[in-house]
XYZ file of C-alpha atoms in Angstrom:
568
model
C -34.707 6.802 8.626
C -31.043 8.622 8.274
C -30.418 9.915 4.897
C -28.321 13.149 6.541
C -25.486 11.749 5.162
C -26.255 12.213 1.838
C -27.492 15.567 2.520
C -26.973 17.254 6.130
C -28.767 20.369 5.364
C -32.566 20.866 4.111
C -34.304 20.652 0.779
C -34.699 23.630 -1.568
C -37.420 23.038 -3.535
C -36.402 25.857 -5.521
C -32.947 25.061 -6.324
C -34.252 21.777 -9.195
C -31.473 20.300 -8.337
C -32.256 18.301 -5.056
C -33.003 14.575 -6.286
C -29.142 14.775 -8.298
C -27.727 16.055 -5.883
C -29.138 12.697 -3.181
C -29.079 10.005 -6.256
C -25.548 11.293 -6.751
C -24.422 11.554 -3.440
C -25.533 7.586 -2.896
C -23.736 6.567 -5.722
C -20.103 8.221 -4.606
C -21.070 7.366 -1.277
C -21.143 3.516 -2.427
C -18.547 3.789 -5.125
C -15.532 5.088 -2.865
C -16.344 2.633 -0.392
C -15.262 -0.694 -2.451
C -16.227 -3.362 -1.136
C -19.560 -2.544 -0.117
C -19.923 -1.038 -3.815
C -18.907 -4.686 -4.722
C -21.045 -6.463 -2.766
C -24.223 -4.218 -3.468
C -23.490 -5.305 -6.899
C -21.723 -2.273 -7.774
C -19.096 -2.293 -10.574
C -18.464 0.777 -11.608
C -19.686 4.265 -11.130
C -18.688 7.006 -13.804
C -19.556 10.428 -13.313
C -21.409 12.411 -17.013
C -18.868 15.568 -17.653
C -21.305 17.815 -18.406
C -23.838 20.065 -17.162
C -26.108 18.005 -17.461
C -26.169 15.413 -14.464
C -25.016 11.896 -15.894
C -23.666 8.533 -14.938
C -22.506 5.274 -16.770
C -22.135 2.191 -15.072
C -21.420 -1.934 -14.751
C -23.771 -4.174 -12.658
C -22.894 -7.609 -11.607
C -24.841 -10.373 -13.844
C -25.547 -8.142 -16.578
C -22.814 -7.563 -19.354
C -24.432 -4.280 -21.188
C -23.443 -0.688 -19.255
C -26.192 1.244 -18.071
C -27.271 4.900 -17.870
C -28.839 7.753 -16.293
C -30.129 11.280 -17.224
C -31.161 13.918 -15.132
C -34.597 14.887 -16.671
C -35.812 17.189 -14.584
C -36.901 18.463 -10.995
C -40.928 19.207 -9.709
C -42.030 20.190 -6.387
C -45.623 18.387 -5.933
C -47.977 19.910 -3.557
C -45.959 22.024 -0.123
C -44.294 17.958 0.804
C -42.438 16.645 -1.838
C -39.877 17.085 -4.482
C -39.441 14.838 -7.229
C -37.031 14.456 -9.552
C -36.865 12.384 -13.195
C -34.471 9.727 -14.648
C -34.246 8.751 -18.188
C -32.478 4.819 -17.864
C -30.682 3.926 -20.453
C -29.372 0.405 -21.333
C -26.337 0.219 -23.944
C -24.775 -3.294 -25.392
C -21.518 -4.095 -26.701
C -21.243 -3.640 -30.899
C -20.501 -7.812 -30.953
C -24.093 -7.980 -27.772
C -26.393 -9.648 -30.115
C -29.168 -8.354 -27.622
C -28.270 -4.931 -30.143
C -30.121 -6.835 -32.740
C -32.855 -6.394 -31.083
C -32.878 -3.064 -30.685
C -33.573 -0.141 -34.711
C -31.494 0.327 -37.246
C -31.562 3.431 -35.826
C -28.990 2.118 -32.621
C -27.267 -0.630 -34.980
C -26.160 2.658 -36.102
C -24.713 4.483 -33.781
C -24.002 1.101 -32.260
C -21.031 0.257 -35.092
C -19.654 4.420 -34.614
C -16.271 4.384 -33.907
C -17.155 6.767 -31.083
C -19.766 5.325 -29.678
C -17.702 4.486 -26.371
C -16.712 7.851 -25.698
C -20.455 9.351 -26.261
C -21.554 6.841 -23.587
C -19.551 7.946 -21.024
C -19.729 12.025 -21.561
C -24.058 11.114 -21.614
C -25.712 14.188 -20.323
C -23.986 15.680 -23.227
C -24.877 13.716 -25.821
C -27.729 12.749 -24.665
C -29.482 13.633 -27.317
C -27.868 12.266 -30.457
C -28.162 8.259 -27.937
C -32.058 8.413 -27.687
C -32.227 5.018 -29.616
C -31.181 3.406 -25.989
C -33.958 5.203 -24.336
C -35.587 1.981 -22.084
C -37.599 3.776 -18.807
C -37.862 6.477 -16.602
C -36.094 6.106 -12.496
C -38.313 8.488 -10.800
C -36.615 9.715 -7.106
C -38.853 10.940 -4.622
C -38.163 13.227 -1.311
C -40.144 14.805 1.510
C -39.367 18.396 2.414
C -39.000 16.847 6.014
C -36.003 13.937 4.294
C -38.420 11.760 6.354
C -40.454 9.626 3.505
C -37.741 8.943 0.961
C -38.552 6.353 -2.606
C -37.440 5.230 -5.928
C -39.311 3.458 -9.292
C -38.725 2.833 -12.435
C -41.285 2.712 -15.044
C -40.660 0.639 -18.489
C -42.992 -1.507 -21.050
C -42.200 -5.283 -20.337
C -41.357 -5.172 -24.123
C -40.412 -1.671 -25.517
C -41.521 -1.849 -29.218
C -42.001 -0.162 -32.444
C -43.295 -0.684 -36.088
C -42.513 0.539 -39.316
C -45.341 1.441 -40.580
C -43.974 2.292 -44.034
C -41.286 -0.918 -43.332
C -37.346 0.136 -44.153
C -36.112 -0.839 -48.271
C -32.661 -1.860 -49.318
C -30.489 0.534 -52.179
C -31.864 -3.389 -54.361
C -35.390 -2.790 -53.402
C -35.521 -5.668 -50.972
C -36.520 -5.394 -47.862
C -34.925 -4.840 -44.894
C -38.178 -5.006 -42.519
C -41.459 -5.428 -43.892
C -44.561 -2.500 -43.591
C -45.897 -3.273 -40.085
C -43.167 -5.142 -38.450
C -41.223 -4.562 -35.779
C -37.694 -2.369 -36.500
C -36.915 -2.472 -32.245
C -38.684 -5.377 -30.274
C -36.878 -5.411 -26.089
C -37.716 -6.381 -23.653
C -37.169 -3.030 -21.984
C -38.559 -3.634 -17.651
C -36.316 -6.627 -17.825
C -33.189 -5.775 -18.938
C -33.467 -2.254 -16.114
C -34.534 -3.980 -12.968
C -32.018 -5.749 -11.997
C -29.654 -1.934 -12.516
C -33.065 -1.235 -10.637
C -32.785 -3.338 -7.669
C -28.730 -2.629 -7.353
C -29.502 1.048 -6.559
C -32.693 0.012 -4.925
C -30.340 -1.600 -2.517
C -27.832 1.262 -2.080
C -30.890 2.974 -1.486
C -31.834 1.161 1.705
C -28.329 1.303 2.835
C -27.201 4.442 2.627
C -30.908 4.365 4.877
C -30.198 2.143 6.503
C -33.700 0.278 6.700
C -35.979 -2.487 4.260
C -37.880 -1.279 1.897
C -41.054 -1.788 0.978
C -41.596 -3.099 -2.496
C -44.859 -2.228 -5.127
C -46.022 -3.398 -7.990
C -48.256 -2.454 -10.745
C -49.319 -2.032 -14.191
C -51.367 -1.363 -17.595
C -51.799 -1.552 -21.499
C -50.191 1.374 -23.678
C -50.053 0.543 -27.691
C -47.029 0.778 -29.572
C -46.115 2.677 -31.233
C -45.912 2.824 -35.260
C -43.223 5.259 -36.899
C -43.355 5.500 -40.388
C -40.386 6.814 -43.291
C -41.005 10.223 -41.776
C -40.396 10.082 -38.808
C -43.879 10.434 -37.395
C -44.231 8.391 -34.460
C -49.017 6.422 -33.540
C -51.071 4.414 -31.587
C -50.647 1.646 -33.320
C -54.898 -0.665 -33.591
C -54.398 -3.828 -31.323
C -51.308 -3.731 -29.855
C -50.144 -3.002 -27.202
C -47.550 -4.021 -23.954
C -47.807 -3.618 -20.922
C -46.313 -0.634 -19.037
C -44.730 -2.269 -15.442
C -43.985 0.804 -12.370
C -41.358 0.033 -10.127
C -41.323 1.568 -6.263
C -38.894 1.240 -3.807
C -40.036 3.094 -0.469
C -38.759 4.275 2.828
C -39.521 5.430 5.430
C -43.316 7.249 5.406
C -43.277 7.336 1.781
C -46.602 6.162 1.212
C -47.669 2.600 -0.803
C -48.289 4.018 -4.532
C -51.867 3.768 -5.845
C -53.619 0.899 -7.131
C -49.941 -1.472 -6.511
C -49.709 -4.488 -5.111
C -46.848 -5.080 -2.379
C -44.417 -7.619 -3.075
C -42.486 -10.383 -1.057
C -39.335 -9.264 -2.225
C -37.389 -7.975 -5.414
C -36.951 -9.758 -8.136
C -33.575 -10.376 -9.731
C -31.708 -8.041 -6.397
C -27.763 -8.623 -6.191
C -26.977 -11.501 -3.540
C -23.236 -11.211 -2.855
C -21.113 -14.619 -3.487
C -20.226 -16.120 -0.610
C -16.693 -17.108 -1.550
C -14.665 -14.057 0.019
C -12.803 -13.965 -3.383
C -15.478 -12.176 -4.379
C -14.885 -8.814 -2.897
C -11.352 -8.846 -3.827
C -9.694 -7.476 -7.374
C -8.085 -10.416 -9.255
C -4.217 -9.140 -9.820
C -2.607 -9.780 -13.400
C 0.874 -9.505 -13.743
C 2.317 -7.869 -16.553
C 5.982 -8.100 -18.215
C 8.969 -8.874 -20.462
C 12.103 -7.775 -20.821
C 13.219 -4.157 -21.145
C 12.225 -2.571 -23.981
C 9.559 -4.797 -25.052
C 6.608 -3.356 -25.404
C 5.317 -3.469 -22.628
C 3.024 -0.277 -21.809
C 2.832 0.268 -25.268
C 0.812 -2.842 -25.065
C -0.713 -2.012 -21.440
C -2.554 1.935 -23.350
C -4.135 -0.627 -25.871
C -5.088 -2.771 -23.025
C -6.955 -0.355 -20.754
C -8.609 1.763 -23.977
C -9.499 -1.870 -24.667
C -11.506 -2.426 -21.388
C -12.413 0.794 -20.372
C -14.318 1.426 -23.476
C -16.445 -1.694 -22.296
C -16.628 -0.305 -18.283
C -14.103 -1.864 -17.471
C -12.671 -0.459 -14.577
C -8.663 -0.980 -14.002
C -6.330 -0.544 -12.207
C -2.692 0.225 -12.500
C -0.142 -1.137 -10.433
C 2.951 0.262 -11.839
C 7.362 -0.307 -11.064
C 9.873 2.085 -12.708
C 13.711 0.644 -12.503
C 15.103 4.081 -11.672
C 14.538 7.247 -9.831
C 11.991 8.856 -12.624
C 8.807 7.429 -13.143
C 8.346 8.075 -17.059
C 5.164 5.334 -17.450
C 3.073 6.742 -15.336
C 2.378 9.898 -16.485
C 0.937 8.691 -19.911
C -1.209 6.501 -17.804
C -2.819 8.397 -15.587
C -4.836 10.243 -17.436
C -7.324 7.096 -18.613
C -7.291 5.060 -14.959
C -6.119 5.214 -11.657
C -2.190 4.856 -11.483
C 0.079 3.791 -8.198
C 4.206 4.233 -9.144
C 6.529 2.464 -7.288
C 9.922 4.199 -7.455
C 13.286 3.539 -6.817
C 13.520 -0.255 -7.641
C 12.236 -3.883 -8.663
C 8.613 -4.471 -7.182
C 10.159 -8.565 -6.169
C 12.607 -7.494 -4.267
C 10.544 -5.147 -2.426
C 6.521 -6.421 -2.131
C 7.013 -6.042 1.495
C 7.426 -1.929 1.717
C 6.245 -1.139 -1.400
C 3.529 -2.900 -3.196
C 1.094 -3.359 -0.427
C 0.800 0.075 0.341
C 0.535 0.792 -3.541
C -2.383 -1.457 -3.775
C -4.619 -0.381 -0.046
C -4.491 2.898 -1.529
C -5.338 1.980 -4.955
C -8.380 -0.448 -4.234
C -9.060 1.909 -1.656
C -9.791 4.801 -3.979
C -11.673 2.455 -6.755
C -13.575 0.090 -6.917
C -11.159 -1.989 -9.940
C -12.249 -5.910 -10.817
C -9.195 -6.145 -11.497
C -5.622 -4.597 -11.057
C -2.450 -4.779 -13.363
C 0.465 -4.959 -11.818
C 3.665 -3.844 -14.199
C 6.764 -4.277 -13.543
C 9.812 -3.136 -14.766
C 11.686 -5.705 -17.276
C 14.006 -7.353 -14.828
C 11.654 -8.631 -12.538
C 11.861 -12.331 -11.716
C 8.608 -13.951 -12.131
C 9.643 -16.617 -9.722
C 10.585 -14.435 -6.676
C 6.888 -12.011 -7.347
C 4.981 -15.540 -7.966
C 6.694 -16.814 -4.998
C 5.458 -13.542 -2.010
C 2.853 -12.811 -4.108
C 0.542 -15.229 -1.161
C 1.339 -12.577 1.644
C -1.027 -10.722 -0.748
C -3.743 -12.057 -0.910
C -5.833 -10.808 1.441
C -6.339 -7.706 -0.750
C -6.011 -9.637 -4.204
C -6.726 -12.481 -5.996
C -3.277 -13.753 -7.492
C -4.252 -14.206 -11.349
C -2.341 -14.741 -14.282
C 1.121 -13.428 -16.004
C 1.657 -11.948 -19.679
C 4.728 -11.769 -20.817
C 5.605 -9.340 -23.745
C 8.633 -10.705 -26.279
C 10.556 -8.298 -27.925
C 10.219 -9.905 -31.719
C 12.683 -7.388 -32.781
C 15.020 -8.530 -30.684
C 13.794 -12.877 -31.007
C 14.754 -12.640 -34.556
C 18.983 -10.917 -34.370
C 19.531 -13.150 -31.254
C 16.929 -15.705 -30.922
C 15.180 -15.905 -27.223
C 17.967 -14.417 -24.663
C 20.083 -16.104 -22.961
C 19.694 -14.342 -19.304
C 17.896 -16.126 -16.461
C 15.042 -13.233 -15.866
C 13.134 -13.655 -19.336
C 14.457 -17.346 -19.763
C 11.527 -16.958 -16.269
C 9.656 -14.317 -17.827
C 9.027 -16.622 -20.638
C 8.654 -19.501 -19.097
C 6.089 -18.902 -16.455
C 3.768 -17.146 -18.100
C -0.011 -18.115 -18.579
C 0.278 -15.335 -21.874
C 3.073 -15.094 -24.245
C 2.655 -11.487 -26.051
C 4.310 -10.700 -29.341
C 5.339 -6.824 -29.769
C 6.603 -5.938 -32.858
C 4.875 -8.240 -35.482
C 3.968 -4.945 -37.555
C 8.621 -4.915 -38.324
C 8.788 -8.428 -39.820
C 7.047 -10.084 -42.970
C 4.417 -12.388 -42.168
C 5.994 -15.813 -42.520
C 8.558 -14.613 -39.831
C 6.072 -13.490 -37.514
C 4.174 -17.104 -37.575
C 8.642 -18.590 -37.363
C 8.493 -16.623 -33.788
C 4.752 -17.179 -32.511
C 5.720 -20.840 -32.760
C 9.223 -20.245 -31.328
C 7.281 -19.286 -28.787
C 4.470 -21.990 -28.244
C 7.646 -24.314 -28.306
C 9.250 -22.311 -25.340
C 6.305 -22.744 -23.134
C 3.356 -25.225 -24.864
C 0.601 -23.947 -22.050
C 1.104 -20.169 -22.983
C -1.649 -18.527 -24.940
C 0.222 -16.689 -27.703
C -0.517 -13.432 -29.595
C 1.398 -11.165 -31.604
C 0.485 -7.177 -31.672
C 1.179 -5.106 -34.496
C 2.264 -1.547 -32.589
C 0.328 -2.541 -29.101
C -2.368 -3.669 -31.100
C -3.963 -7.639 -30.553
C -7.117 -8.793 -30.765
C -8.195 -8.259 -26.501
C -11.535 -9.666 -27.485
C -9.636 -13.585 -27.772
C -7.109 -12.090 -24.456
C -10.137 -11.581 -22.402
C -11.802 -14.723 -23.240
C -8.790 -16.436 -22.694
C -8.262 -14.612 -19.227
C -12.388 -15.867 -18.535
C -11.878 -19.291 -19.423
C -9.249 -19.717 -17.304
C -9.606 -18.079 -14.033
C -9.734 -20.463 -11.303
C -6.082 -18.270 -10.581
C -4.884 -20.935 -8.367
C -1.313 -20.838 -9.360
C -0.003 -19.070 -7.837
C -0.678 -20.864 -4.471
C 2.536 -21.531 -1.904
C 5.341 -21.370 -4.097
C 8.866 -22.012 -1.827
C 10.954 -18.455 -1.910
C 13.326 -18.054 -4.324
C 16.115 -15.165 -4.198
C 16.068 -12.866 -6.565
C 18.401 -12.323 -9.779
C 18.175 -9.746 -11.512
C 21.180 -8.292 -9.036
C 23.185 -11.149 -10.848
C 22.803 -8.937 -14.143
C 24.825 -5.762 -13.388
C 21.886 -3.853 -15.327
C 21.836 -1.035 -13.221
C 20.149 2.517 -13.939
C 20.813 5.730 -14.581
C 19.374 9.691 -14.817
C 21.417 11.985 -17.289
C 20.252 15.980 -16.432
C 19.510 17.390 -19.622
C 19.305 21.370 -20.015
C 15.780 23.727 -20.494
C 15.359 22.635 -24.082
C 17.578 19.868 -25.449
C 17.584 19.253 -29.169
C 17.231 15.695 -30.567
C 21.152 15.830 -31.257
C 22.051 16.156 -28.385
C 19.682 13.268 -27.169
C 20.767 11.373 -30.086
C 24.640 11.982 -29.160
C 23.647 10.274 -25.163
C 22.131 7.667 -27.087
C 24.749 6.234 -28.880
C 28.437 8.320 -26.186
C 26.484 5.264 -23.863
C 28.102 2.258 -25.656
C 27.024 -0.747 -26.625
C 25.441 -2.177 -23.315
C 22.689 0.090 -23.259
C 19.364 -1.849 -23.150
C 17.372 1.321 -22.622
C 16.511 4.762 -22.656
C 13.198 6.292 -22.204
C 11.763 10.104 -20.828
C 9.984 13.109 -20.942
C 12.621 16.164 -21.973
C 11.184 19.634 -23.874
C 12.569 19.500 -26.891
C 13.701 22.881 -28.359
C 10.888 24.085 -30.472
C 9.293 20.841 -30.953
C 8.138 21.093 -27.254
C 7.088 18.380 -24.590
C 8.498 15.276 -26.211
C 8.641 11.139 -24.882
C 11.993 10.164 -25.668
C 12.052 6.070 -26.096
C 14.916 3.448 -26.936
C 14.977 0.682 -27.656
C 15.932 -2.076 -29.988
C 18.608 0.122 -31.547
C 15.352 2.679 -32.397
C 15.107 6.277 -31.119
C 12.038 6.932 -31.114
C 10.754 10.689 -30.315
C 6.572 11.896 -30.052
C 4.888 14.239 -29.157
C 2.914 14.655 -25.209
C 1.470 16.925 -24.046
C 3.043 20.409 -22.756
C 2.068 19.793 -19.212
C 3.507 16.309 -18.548
C 6.752 17.299 -16.509
C 10.217 16.745 -17.090
C 11.921 14.039 -16.176
C 15.095 13.979 -17.624
C 16.255 11.180 -20.001
C 16.889 7.089 -18.128
C 18.832 5.408 -19.519
C 19.596 1.297 -18.553
C 21.992 -1.379 -19.224
C 25.116 -2.675 -17.884
C 28.390 -0.716 -18.016
C 27.363 1.857 -19.331
C 29.904 4.789 -21.021
C 28.653 8.231 -18.404
C 28.955 11.502 -17.421
C 26.882 13.984 -16.149
C 24.982 11.017 -14.258
C 22.879 10.404 -11.424
């Protein structure tokens, strides 16, 4: 057995933190080797930022989020150290499983900060006790020659409402003596344990032995005062599943298993080891980054780890600075990705894939990208990613004013889309939005059309649609097409401003640029206001405060025939 790579030093029985150090090293080693992580069954691992070591995880074959929190460590004789970790299962608020948890757990899941507390489980464990379903024990000999991992959980986590729970009108929500909680704890946790045990085997370089024992324990009842007591005549089975490596002794009174139940088996299909690459496109100023920020919030709230490749048209990267705080971002600069795919997109993808085990990657293109040119070259990246779907954001303000712009690029973005997002619908009456949606559906009958209000859409509907249409076969070999945005005469220029510009100065630059200005954006320090994000599109200029440590970028102007001075 070889675990020196995990902890290349002697164990210290007095530290009290050896077991979380070993477990953390094991998880980290898998997390940063993406192909290995996915083969073992990992779909995301997030360390909790707190004094108490903890992790939240997603695994293949389960829709739930799993949590581990270090609960303590003890020395057994003069030979072993054993660490104990609380094991949690967190359903999403819409999951049917939540109905089997207690009423207190249901209340917790409906609170606005539920997902945020899960992600920082080490700091918020005391508020999440209703989701605690089992214990994990990691035991290692001081000479590092014996290692074991065990899961202890009841077959059903049950509590009885002794006095019942009544609504305000006196009707019983839970009648006296009925279950307040009845969750299949062991069945939920065993798949997670299998992924942990498989990871332990991989790190140790040998096959583990597996052992199972059971014993009856009484079901607990809880009264209205919150006091727990055993319920006579009602029992569940307490199950302990143990994986042993090296010289670890078999558990007493346990029977050996021929295999580990519900262990993850990697798919034979090579696509399973590659992330899906979705393309997010749309004309300049349509609201792609705003939509993307809200989409990422939705995905990360469900522990769906996502990477972003972001293409800037111009010399200064603005939008990536807005996203980097919450996701892995690679920014491609100095040109459009459909023109320089081989030179910039491949190395950016390689860096992103090596840094995180993302299930999917979103490529946000510049507004000048022609999806026909991009689709023609994605086939050369199939060793890295599975080509996904095209999502196009349409600016309803521009649609209502001018109809659909006649530019060849914009028509291609609409016609090649699998999903059309109508942005800025909050600025129009409902009947107008309905008409715009019908018009979009006429131009691309095969696309899903969704309306965005301040960047928000029915993300669950988009998620289900992507899953249902996720065969990802539309990006096969396509005849190469010449890129077309160069014919439009659209260029980008950067205006360098004084260290603390005024709003009036920004407005003057926008006004002086002339009718050819399509889009403006930048990170600028404003006099008396601090760092601000400047956004101009569809005739509207917006200022939004951003963190003070955001680096200034100058103001990027994008358009044709711009009337400028003091630009690059």
